[in-house]
Amino acid sequence: MKKGIHPESYRPVVFKDMSNGDMFLSRSTAASKETIEYKGETYPLIKLDISSSSHPYYTGKSTLVDTAGRVDKFNQRYKRNK
């Protein structure tokens, strides 16, 4: 890496996927008031709603979020006669 191109706050940070609890270490300038112990060291913690370990596209698991049966109503209304 070139010297002097990254901000001073560019440091190791732990990202935690809150949907499944997976954590990974990377570098970031994101601010955080929380810390966490990870592999024997203390790092700032950034909480994520979703990451590649829980995203349906990357995991191959497609989930359908249905509230109040809207998908069922749509399928009944527009199903084709076979």
mmCIF file of C-alpha atoms in Angstrom:
data_model
loop_
_atom_site.group_PDB
_atom_site.id
_atom_site.type_symbol
_atom_site.label_atom_id
_atom_site.label_comp_id
_atom_site.label_asym_id
_atom_site.label_seq_id
_atom_site.Cartn_x
_atom_site.Cartn_y
_atom_site.Cartn_z
ATOM 1 C CA MET A 1 0.000 0.000 0.000
ATOM 2 C CA LYS A 2 1.106 3.528 -0.648
ATOM 3 C CA LYS A 3 2.046 5.548 2.400
ATOM 4 C CA GLY A 4 -0.130 8.495 3.392
ATOM 5 C CA ILE A 5 -3.201 7.710 1.273
ATOM 6 C CA HIS A 6 -5.385 6.403 4.102
ATOM 7 C CA PRO A 7 -6.893 8.573 6.859
ATOM 8 C CA GLU A 8 -5.436 8.377 10.352
ATOM 9 C CA SER A 9 -8.577 6.627 11.624
ATOM 10 C CA TYR A 10 -8.095 3.666 9.220
ATOM 11 C CA ARG A 11 -7.761 0.780 11.666
ATOM 12 C CA PRO A 12 -8.747 -2.865 12.242
ATOM 13 C CA VAL A 13 -12.447 -3.215 13.080
ATOM 14 C CA VAL A 14 -14.665 -6.231 13.810
ATOM 15 C CA PHE A 15 -17.908 -6.385 11.831
ATOM 16 C CA LYS A 16 -20.685 -8.457 13.408
ATOM 17 C CA ASP A 17 -23.695 -9.694 11.465
ATOM 18 C CA MET A 18 -26.564 -9.332 13.933
ATOM 19 C CA SER A 19 -28.854 -11.726 12.040
ATOM 20 C CA ASN A 20 -26.625 -14.788 12.506
ATOM 21 C CA GLY A 21 -23.813 -13.682 14.846
ATOM 22 C CA ASP A 22 -20.927 -14.151 12.384
ATOM 23 C CA MET A 23 -17.955 -11.832 12.871
ATOM 24 C CA PHE A 24 -15.031 -10.882 10.657
ATOM 25 C CA LEU A 25 -12.048 -8.601 10.991
ATOM 26 C CA SER A 26 -11.344 -5.931 8.403
ATOM 27 C CA ARG A 27 -10.093 -2.364 8.273
ATOM 28 C CA SER A 28 -12.354 0.676 8.284
ATOM 29 C CA THR A 29 -12.649 4.340 9.153
ATOM 30 C CA ALA A 30 -16.186 3.893 10.544
ATOM 31 C CA ALA A 31 -16.636 5.342 14.019
ATOM 32 C CA SER A 32 -17.758 3.079 16.852
ATOM 33 C CA LYS A 33 -18.262 3.527 20.577
ATOM 34 C CA GLU A 34 -18.473 -0.223 21.236
ATOM 35 C CA THR A 35 -15.592 -2.686 21.481
ATOM 36 C CA ILE A 36 -15.381 -6.468 21.378
ATOM 37 C CA GLU A 37 -12.825 -9.142 22.201
ATOM 38 C CA TYR A 38 -11.931 -11.054 19.015
ATOM 39 C CA LYS A 39 -9.186 -13.687 18.848
ATOM 40 C CA GLY A 40 -7.537 -12.387 22.001
ATOM 41 C CA GLU A 41 -7.486 -8.709 20.974
ATOM 42 C CA THR A 42 -9.910 -5.836 21.622
ATOM 43 C CA TYR A 43 -11.274 -4.076 18.536
ATOM 44 C CA PRO A 44 -13.973 -1.502 17.781
ATOM 45 C CA LEU A 45 -17.290 -3.178 16.869
ATOM 46 C CA ILE A 46 -19.492 -2.309 13.894
ATOM 47 C CA LYS A 47 -22.902 -4.025 13.872
ATOM 48 C CA LEU A 48 -24.399 -5.039 10.513
ATOM 49 C CA ASP A 49 -28.006 -5.963 9.753
ATOM 50 C CA ILE A 50 -26.941 -8.255 6.916
ATOM 51 C CA SER A 51 -23.663 -9.436 5.430
ATOM 52 C CA SER A 52 -22.506 -11.926 2.816
ATOM 53 C CA SER A 53 -22.832 -14.729 5.379
ATOM 54 C CA SER A 54 -26.574 -14.115 5.795
ATOM 55 C CA HIS A 55 -27.659 -12.494 2.506
ATOM 56 C CA PRO A 56 -29.900 -14.832 0.461
ATOM 57 C CA TYR A 57 -28.007 -14.083 -2.758
ATOM 58 C CA TYR A 58 -24.674 -15.252 -1.347
ATOM 59 C CA THR A 59 -25.999 -18.146 0.728
ATOM 60 C CA GLY A 60 -28.212 -19.558 -2.036
ATOM 61 C CA LYS A 61 -31.229 -19.558 0.249
ATOM 62 C CA SER A 62 -34.088 -17.512 -1.062
ATOM 63 C CA THR A 63 -36.432 -16.350 1.650
ATOM 64 C CA LEU A 64 -39.805 -14.826 1.013
ATOM 65 C CA VAL A 65 -40.967 -12.227 3.475
ATOM 66 C CA ASP A 66 -44.743 -12.311 3.477
ATOM 67 C CA THR A 67 -46.872 -10.106 5.657
ATOM 68 C CA ALA A 68 -50.597 -10.706 5.977
ATOM 69 C CA GLY A 69 -50.656 -13.331 3.202
ATOM 70 C CA ARG A 70 -50.175 -10.826 0.377
ATOM 71 C CA VAL A 71 -48.235 -13.276 -1.766
ATOM 72 C CA ASP A 72 -50.938 -15.926 -1.373
ATOM 73 C CA LYS A 73 -53.635 -13.418 -2.294
ATOM 74 C CA PHE A 74 -51.658 -12.394 -5.371
ATOM 75 C CA ASN A 75 -51.109 -16.014 -6.454
ATOM 76 C CA GLN A 76 -54.807 -16.850 -6.024
ATOM 77 C CA ARG A 77 -55.921 -13.780 -7.905
ATOM 78 C CA TYR A 78 -53.547 -14.123 -10.852
ATOM 79 C CA LYS A 79 -52.955 -17.859 -11.102
ATOM 80 C CA ARG A 80 -53.327 -19.249 -14.569
ATOM 81 C CA ASN A 81 -55.757 -21.944 -15.439
ATOM 82 C CA LYS A 82 -53.899 -25.155 -16.168
#
